[in-house]
Short mmCIF file of C-alpha atoms in Angstrom, two decimals:
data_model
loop_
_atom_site.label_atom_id
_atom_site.label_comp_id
_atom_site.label_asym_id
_atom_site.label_seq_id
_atom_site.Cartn_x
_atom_site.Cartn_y
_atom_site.Cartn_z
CA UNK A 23 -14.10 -11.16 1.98
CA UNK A 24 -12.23 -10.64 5.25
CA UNK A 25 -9.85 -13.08 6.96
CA UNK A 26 -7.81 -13.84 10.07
CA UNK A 27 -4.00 -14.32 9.00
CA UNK A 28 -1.25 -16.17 11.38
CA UNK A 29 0.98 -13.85 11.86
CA UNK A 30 4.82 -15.50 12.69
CA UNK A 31 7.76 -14.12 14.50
CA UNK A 32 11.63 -14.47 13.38
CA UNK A 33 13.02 -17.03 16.06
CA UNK A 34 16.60 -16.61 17.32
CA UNK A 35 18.23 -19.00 16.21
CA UNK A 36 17.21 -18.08 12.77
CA UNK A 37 19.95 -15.19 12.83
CA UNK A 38 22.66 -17.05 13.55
CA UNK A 39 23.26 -17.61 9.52
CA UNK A 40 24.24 -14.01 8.85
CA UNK A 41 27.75 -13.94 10.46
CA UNK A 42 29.14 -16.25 7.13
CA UNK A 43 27.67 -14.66 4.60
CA UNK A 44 29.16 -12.17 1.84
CA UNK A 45 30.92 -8.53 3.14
CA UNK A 46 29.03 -5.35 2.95
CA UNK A 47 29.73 -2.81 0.01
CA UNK A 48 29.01 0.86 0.42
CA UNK A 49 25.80 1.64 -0.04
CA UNK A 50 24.07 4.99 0.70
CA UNK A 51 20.45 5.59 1.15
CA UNK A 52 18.70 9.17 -0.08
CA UNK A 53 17.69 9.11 3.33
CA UNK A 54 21.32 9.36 4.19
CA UNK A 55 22.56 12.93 6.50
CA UNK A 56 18.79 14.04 6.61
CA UNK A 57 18.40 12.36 10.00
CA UNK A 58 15.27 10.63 12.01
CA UNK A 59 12.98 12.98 14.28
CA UNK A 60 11.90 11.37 17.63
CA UNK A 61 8.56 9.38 17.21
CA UNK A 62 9.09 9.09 13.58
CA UNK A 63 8.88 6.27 11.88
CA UNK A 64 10.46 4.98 8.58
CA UNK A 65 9.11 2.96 5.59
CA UNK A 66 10.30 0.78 2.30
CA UNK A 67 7.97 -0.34 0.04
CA UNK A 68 9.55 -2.27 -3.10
CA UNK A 69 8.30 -4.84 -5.71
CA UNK A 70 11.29 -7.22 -5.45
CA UNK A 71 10.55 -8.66 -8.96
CA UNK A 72 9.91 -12.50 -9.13
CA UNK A 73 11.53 -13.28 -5.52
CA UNK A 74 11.01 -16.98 -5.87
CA UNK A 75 13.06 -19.82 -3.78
CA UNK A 76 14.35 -22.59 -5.60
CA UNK A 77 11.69 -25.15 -4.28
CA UNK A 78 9.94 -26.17 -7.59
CA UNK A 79 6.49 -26.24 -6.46
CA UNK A 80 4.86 -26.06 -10.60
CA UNK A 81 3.43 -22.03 -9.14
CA UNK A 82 6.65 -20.53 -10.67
CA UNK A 83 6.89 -18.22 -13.87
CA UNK A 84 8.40 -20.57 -16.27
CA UNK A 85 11.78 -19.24 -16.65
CA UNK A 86 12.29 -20.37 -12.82
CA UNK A 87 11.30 -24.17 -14.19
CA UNK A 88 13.15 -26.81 -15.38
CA UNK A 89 16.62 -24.83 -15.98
CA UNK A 90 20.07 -24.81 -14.49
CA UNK A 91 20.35 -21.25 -14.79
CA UNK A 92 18.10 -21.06 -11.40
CA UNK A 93 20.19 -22.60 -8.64
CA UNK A 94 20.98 -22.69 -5.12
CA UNK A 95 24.08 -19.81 -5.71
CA UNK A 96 22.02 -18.00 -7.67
CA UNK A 97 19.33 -17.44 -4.88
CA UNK A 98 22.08 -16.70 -2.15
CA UNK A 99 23.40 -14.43 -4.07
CA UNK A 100 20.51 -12.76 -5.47
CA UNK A 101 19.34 -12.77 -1.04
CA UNK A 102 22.92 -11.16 -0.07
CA UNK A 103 22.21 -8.25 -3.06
CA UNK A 104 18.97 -7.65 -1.87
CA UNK A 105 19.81 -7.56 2.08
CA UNK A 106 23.10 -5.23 1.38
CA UNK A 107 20.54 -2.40 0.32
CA UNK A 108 18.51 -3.28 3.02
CA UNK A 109 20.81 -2.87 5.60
CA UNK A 110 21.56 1.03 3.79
CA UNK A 111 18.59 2.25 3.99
CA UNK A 112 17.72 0.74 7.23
CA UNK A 113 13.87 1.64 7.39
CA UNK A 114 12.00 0.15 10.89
CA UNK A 115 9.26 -1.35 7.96
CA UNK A 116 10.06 -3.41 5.09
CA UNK A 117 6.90 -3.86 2.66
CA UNK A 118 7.80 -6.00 -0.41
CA UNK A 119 5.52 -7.29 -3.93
CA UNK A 120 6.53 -10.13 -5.39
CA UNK A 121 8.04 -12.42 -3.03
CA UNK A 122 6.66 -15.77 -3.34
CA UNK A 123 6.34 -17.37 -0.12
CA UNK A 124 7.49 -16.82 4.07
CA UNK A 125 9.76 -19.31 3.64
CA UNK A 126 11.84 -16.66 1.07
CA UNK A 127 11.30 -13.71 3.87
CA UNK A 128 12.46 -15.81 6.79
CA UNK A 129 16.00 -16.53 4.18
CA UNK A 130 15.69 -12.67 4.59
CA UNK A 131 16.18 -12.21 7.95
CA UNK A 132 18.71 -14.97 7.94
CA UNK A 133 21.11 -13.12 5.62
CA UNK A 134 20.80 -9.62 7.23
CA UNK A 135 23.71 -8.72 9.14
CA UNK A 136 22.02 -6.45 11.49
CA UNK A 137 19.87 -9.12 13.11
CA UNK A 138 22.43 -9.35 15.63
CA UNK A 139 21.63 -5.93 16.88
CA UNK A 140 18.44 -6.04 18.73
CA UNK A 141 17.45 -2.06 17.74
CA UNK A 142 17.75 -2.98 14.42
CA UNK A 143 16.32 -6.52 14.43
CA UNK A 144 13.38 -7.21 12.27
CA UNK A 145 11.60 -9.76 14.87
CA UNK A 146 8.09 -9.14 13.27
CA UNK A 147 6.64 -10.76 10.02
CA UNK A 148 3.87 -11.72 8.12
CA UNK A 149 3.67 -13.06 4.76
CA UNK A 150 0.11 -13.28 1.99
CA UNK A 151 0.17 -15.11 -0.74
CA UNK A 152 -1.98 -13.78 -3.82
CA UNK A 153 -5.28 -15.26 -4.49
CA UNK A 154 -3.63 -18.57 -6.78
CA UNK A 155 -1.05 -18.62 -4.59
CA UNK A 156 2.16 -17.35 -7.11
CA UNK A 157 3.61 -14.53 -5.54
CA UNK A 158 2.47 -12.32 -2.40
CA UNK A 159 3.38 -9.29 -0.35
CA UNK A 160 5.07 -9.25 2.85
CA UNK A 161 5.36 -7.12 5.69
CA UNK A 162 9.17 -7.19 7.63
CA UNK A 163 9.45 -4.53 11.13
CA UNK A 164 11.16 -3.64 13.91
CA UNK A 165 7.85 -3.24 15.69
CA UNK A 166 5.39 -5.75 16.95
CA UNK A 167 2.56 -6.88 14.78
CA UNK A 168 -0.52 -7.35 16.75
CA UNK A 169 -2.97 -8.15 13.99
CA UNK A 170 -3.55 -9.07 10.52
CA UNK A 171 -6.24 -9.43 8.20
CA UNK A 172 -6.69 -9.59 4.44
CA UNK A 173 -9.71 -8.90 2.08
CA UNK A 174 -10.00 -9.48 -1.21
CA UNK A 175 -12.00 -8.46 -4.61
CA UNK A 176 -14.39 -11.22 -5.42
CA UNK A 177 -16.12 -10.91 -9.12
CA UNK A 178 -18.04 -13.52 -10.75
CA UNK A 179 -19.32 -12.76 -14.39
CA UNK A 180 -20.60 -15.67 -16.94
CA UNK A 181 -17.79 -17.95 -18.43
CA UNK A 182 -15.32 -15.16 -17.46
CA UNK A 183 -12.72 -16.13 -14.92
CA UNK A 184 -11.63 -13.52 -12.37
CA UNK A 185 -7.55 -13.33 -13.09
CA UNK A 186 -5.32 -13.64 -9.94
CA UNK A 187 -5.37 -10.73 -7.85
CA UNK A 188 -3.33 -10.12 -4.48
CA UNK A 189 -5.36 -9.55 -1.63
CA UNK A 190 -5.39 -6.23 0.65
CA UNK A 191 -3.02 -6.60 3.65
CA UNK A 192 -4.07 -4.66 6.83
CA UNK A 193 -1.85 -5.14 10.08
CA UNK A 194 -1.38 -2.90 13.03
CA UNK A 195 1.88 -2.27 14.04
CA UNK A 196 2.33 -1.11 17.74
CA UNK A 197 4.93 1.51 17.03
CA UNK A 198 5.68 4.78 19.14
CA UNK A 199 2.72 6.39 17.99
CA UNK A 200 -0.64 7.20 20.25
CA UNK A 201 -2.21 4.12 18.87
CA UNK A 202 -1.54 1.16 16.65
CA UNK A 203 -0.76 2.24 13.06
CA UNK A 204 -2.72 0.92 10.31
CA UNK A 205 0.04 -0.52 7.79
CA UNK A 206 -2.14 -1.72 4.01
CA UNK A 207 -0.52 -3.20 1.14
CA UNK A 208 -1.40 -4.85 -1.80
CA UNK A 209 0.00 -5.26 -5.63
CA UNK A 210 -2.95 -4.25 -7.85
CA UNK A 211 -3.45 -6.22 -11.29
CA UNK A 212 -1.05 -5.37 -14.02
CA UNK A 213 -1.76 -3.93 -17.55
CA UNK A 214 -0.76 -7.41 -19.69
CA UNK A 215 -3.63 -8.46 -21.32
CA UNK A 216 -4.05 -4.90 -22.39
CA UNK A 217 -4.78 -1.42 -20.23
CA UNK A 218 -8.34 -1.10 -20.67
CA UNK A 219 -8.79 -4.77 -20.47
CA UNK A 220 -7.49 -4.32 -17.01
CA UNK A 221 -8.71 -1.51 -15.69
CA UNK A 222 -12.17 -3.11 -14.40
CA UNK A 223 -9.40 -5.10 -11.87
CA UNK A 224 -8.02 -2.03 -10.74
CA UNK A 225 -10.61 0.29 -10.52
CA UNK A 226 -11.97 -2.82 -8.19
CA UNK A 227 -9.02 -2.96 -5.85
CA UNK A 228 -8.74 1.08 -5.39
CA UNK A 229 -12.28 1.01 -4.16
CA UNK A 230 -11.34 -1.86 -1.88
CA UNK A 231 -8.50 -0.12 -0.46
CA UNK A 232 -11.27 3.41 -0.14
CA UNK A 233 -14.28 1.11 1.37
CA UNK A 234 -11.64 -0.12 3.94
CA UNK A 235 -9.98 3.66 5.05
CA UNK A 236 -13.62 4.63 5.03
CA UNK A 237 -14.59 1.49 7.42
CA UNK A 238 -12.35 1.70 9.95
CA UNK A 239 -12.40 5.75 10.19
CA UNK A 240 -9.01 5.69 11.52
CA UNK A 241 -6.82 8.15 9.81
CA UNK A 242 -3.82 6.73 11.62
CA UNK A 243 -2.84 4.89 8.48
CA UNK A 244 -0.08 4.08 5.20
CA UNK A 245 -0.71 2.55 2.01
CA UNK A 246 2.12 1.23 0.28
CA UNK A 247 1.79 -1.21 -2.89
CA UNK A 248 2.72 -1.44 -6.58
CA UNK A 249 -0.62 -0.37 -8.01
CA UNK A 250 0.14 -0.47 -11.61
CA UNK A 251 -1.88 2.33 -12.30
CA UNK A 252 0.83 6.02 -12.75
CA UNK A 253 0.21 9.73 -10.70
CA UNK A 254 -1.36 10.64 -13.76
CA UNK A 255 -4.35 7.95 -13.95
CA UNK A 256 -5.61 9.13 -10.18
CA UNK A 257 -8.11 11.57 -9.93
CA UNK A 258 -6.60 14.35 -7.78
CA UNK A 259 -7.09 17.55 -5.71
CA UNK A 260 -4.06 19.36 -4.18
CA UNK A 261 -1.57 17.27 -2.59
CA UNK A 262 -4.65 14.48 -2.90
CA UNK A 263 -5.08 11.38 -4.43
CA UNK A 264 -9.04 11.20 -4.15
CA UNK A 265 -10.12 7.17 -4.45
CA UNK A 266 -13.66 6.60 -5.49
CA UNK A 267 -16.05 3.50 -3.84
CA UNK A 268 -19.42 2.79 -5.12
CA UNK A 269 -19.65 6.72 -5.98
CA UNK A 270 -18.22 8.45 -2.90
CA UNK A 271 -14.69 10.01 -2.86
CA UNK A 272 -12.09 9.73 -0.71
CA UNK A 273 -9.18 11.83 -0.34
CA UNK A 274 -5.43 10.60 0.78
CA UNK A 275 -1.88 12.31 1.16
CA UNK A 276 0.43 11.37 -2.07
CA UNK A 277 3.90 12.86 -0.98
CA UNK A 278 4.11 12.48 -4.89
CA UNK A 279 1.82 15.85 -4.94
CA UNK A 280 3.52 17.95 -2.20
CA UNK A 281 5.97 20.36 -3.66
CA UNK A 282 8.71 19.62 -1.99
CA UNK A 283 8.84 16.38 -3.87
CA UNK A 284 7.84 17.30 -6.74
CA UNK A 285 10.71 16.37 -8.24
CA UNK A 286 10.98 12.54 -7.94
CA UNK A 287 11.02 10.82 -11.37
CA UNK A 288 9.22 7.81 -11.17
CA UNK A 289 9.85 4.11 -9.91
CA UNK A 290 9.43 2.17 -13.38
CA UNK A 291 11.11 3.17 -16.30
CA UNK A 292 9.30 1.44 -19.37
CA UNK A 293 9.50 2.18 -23.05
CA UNK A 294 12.31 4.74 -22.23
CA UNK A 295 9.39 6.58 -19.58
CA UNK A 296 9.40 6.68 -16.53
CA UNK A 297 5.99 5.78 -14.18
CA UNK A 298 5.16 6.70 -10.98
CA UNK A 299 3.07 3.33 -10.55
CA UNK A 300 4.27 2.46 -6.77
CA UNK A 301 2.65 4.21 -3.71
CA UNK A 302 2.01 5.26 -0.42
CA UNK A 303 -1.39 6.73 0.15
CA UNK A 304 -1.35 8.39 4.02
CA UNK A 305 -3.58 9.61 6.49
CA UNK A 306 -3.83 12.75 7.36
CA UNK A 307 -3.03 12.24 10.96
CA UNK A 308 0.27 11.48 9.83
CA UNK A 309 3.03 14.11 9.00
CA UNK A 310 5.24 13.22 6.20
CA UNK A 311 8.81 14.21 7.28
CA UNK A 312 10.63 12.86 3.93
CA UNK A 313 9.78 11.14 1.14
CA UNK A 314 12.17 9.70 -2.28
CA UNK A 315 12.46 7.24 -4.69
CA UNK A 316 15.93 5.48 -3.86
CA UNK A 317 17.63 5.64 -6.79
CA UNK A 318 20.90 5.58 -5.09
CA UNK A 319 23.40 2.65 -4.86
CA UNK A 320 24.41 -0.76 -6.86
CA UNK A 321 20.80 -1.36 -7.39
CA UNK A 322 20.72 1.15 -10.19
CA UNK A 323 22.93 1.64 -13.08
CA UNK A 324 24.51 5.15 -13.79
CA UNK A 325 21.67 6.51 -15.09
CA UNK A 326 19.42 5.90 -12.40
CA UNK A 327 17.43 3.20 -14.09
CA UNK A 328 16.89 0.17 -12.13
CA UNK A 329 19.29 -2.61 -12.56
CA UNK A 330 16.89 -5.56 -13.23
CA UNK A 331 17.04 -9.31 -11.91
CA UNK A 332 17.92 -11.55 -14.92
CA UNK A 333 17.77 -14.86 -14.48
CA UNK A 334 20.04 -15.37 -17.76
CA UNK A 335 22.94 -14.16 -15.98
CA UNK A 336 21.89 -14.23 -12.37
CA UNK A 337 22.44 -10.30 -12.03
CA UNK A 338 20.81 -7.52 -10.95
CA UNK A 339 18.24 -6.79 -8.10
CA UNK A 340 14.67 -5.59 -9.46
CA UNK A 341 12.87 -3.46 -12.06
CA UNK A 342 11.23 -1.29 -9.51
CA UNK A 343 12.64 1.27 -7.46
CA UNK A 344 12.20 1.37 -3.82
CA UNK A 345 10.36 3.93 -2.13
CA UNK A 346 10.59 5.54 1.18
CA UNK A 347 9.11 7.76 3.22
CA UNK A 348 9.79 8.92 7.35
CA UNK A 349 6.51 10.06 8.84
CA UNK A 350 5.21 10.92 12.62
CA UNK A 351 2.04 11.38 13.95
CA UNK A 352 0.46 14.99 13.57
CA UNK A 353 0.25 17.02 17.07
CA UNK A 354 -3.42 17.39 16.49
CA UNK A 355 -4.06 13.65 16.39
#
């Protein structure tokens, strides 16, 4: 199931809101001294964790409902946390999980400082909401947007529901590159409920995500989602995540498997582990330049674990660890 999505701009006088809010601590990026190549381009993915407004609309996770712990203060201050590492690691792309409607991405943009600097504006957006409309995945750059579309897994078994999955997001973004680059994200279903319970769910969205690379044979592309599924539970070859559809294979760059980052922990540190559950998949006429797991700066506590929102005491900024990567277009393209 394909559809068109409205895709929405930041308006001016949207920015004017950052100049009174909270002062900027000293934050560095992983990215920080390694420097930007010209025609390269820069990407965040990060599952925000539960990024909900304080509109009560009865969608909410039930610790966001009916309590006084959830305010007004809280939010603001939970949006100036979340903008201050923003505005560190600086990337031209934002993708975010978990953020539960536009109106949350557009408080976003309000509260970054750098909106008043055109080069490092964010003055393109779009925003999908999951299939039961909880919580979606969003797609902030510095680039225009020229398209969206979204397609989504559609099972129906007898007197079994299908749970709520997020669809696949596909936009172009007309960056510096030869062509439009393909931008995908998605969250895939989680393991609650139990892991094999779950799997059917996503072993159905990785062959989404293959039938699509394989549709549009453009190899001008990055994946970048929380897929709930670790390194270890894709099949693999080389520096290769292969992706299976309906039987046929499909093989995509995982800067996880290239030995110069080799090293990188993991994202999501459960049951004292950590899992390398959140991705980017890339095409290979794309160079990857860098790649790490930020694990630098207030949103992490001195071990390097991240410093999860609570809503009990209003702290903290998400259980996931951000991801970047800084990639340009191969020569040979």
């Amino acid at each position: 199931m394909k559809k068109d999505t409205k895709l929405f701009k930041m308006l001016a006088f949207s920015f004017v809101l950052v100049l009174f809010f909270a002062s900027c601590h000293n934050l560095s990026s992983s990215f920080a001294g390694r420097g930007y190549r010209q025609g390269s381009l820069s990407i965040t993915s990060w599952n925000i964790q539960t990024f909900f407004d304080t509109q009560t609309s009865g969608r909410e996770y039930s610790d966001f409902i009916g309590t006084k712990l959830w305010s007004d203060a809280v939010y603001v201050k939970r949006l100036e946390r979340l903008c201050q590492t923003m505005e560190a690691l600086s990337s031209d792309l934002f993708i975010f999980q978990e953020i539960e409607n536009e109106a949350v991405l557009v408080d976003i943009v309000n509260y970054l400082k750098t909106q008043g600097n055109p080069a490092l504006a964010y003055s393109h957006a779009v925003f999908i909401p999951s299939r039961d409309d909880v919580l979606g995945c969003a797609i902030l750059s510095r680039y225009p947007i020229i398209s969206c579309t979204t397609h989504q897994i559609d099972y129906r078994f007898e007197g079994k529901k299908q749970p709520d999955t997020r669809p696949l997001m596909e936009v172009l973004v007309q960056a510096h590159f030869s062509k439009p680059l393909r931008v995908y994200t998605s969250h895939w279903k989680s393991k609650s409920g139990g892991a094999e319970q779950s799997e059917f769910w996503r072993d159905a969205q990785e062959a989404l995500i293959a039938r699509r690379i394989r549709e549009t044979g453009d190899q001008l592309y990055v994946f970048a989602a929380d897929c709930n599924r670790d390194l270890s539970e894709f099949a693999q070859d080389g520096q290769y995540i292969v992706l299976d559809t309906e039987g046929q294979r499909l093989k995509t760059q995982s800067p996880y498997l290239f030995d110069a980052f080799a090293d990188e922990d993991g994202t999501y540190f459960f049951q004292k582990e950590w899992n390398k559950i959140d991705h980017f998949f890339i095409g290979e006429a794309l160079h990857i330049l860098s790649f790490c797991i930020e694990r630098k700066g207030l949103h992490v506590d001195k071990d390097g674990i991240p410093y999860r929102f609570s809503i009990w005491n209003g702290q903290g900024y998400a259980d996931h660890l951000p991801i970047s990567c800084i990639i340009s277009e191969n020569c040979f393209n």
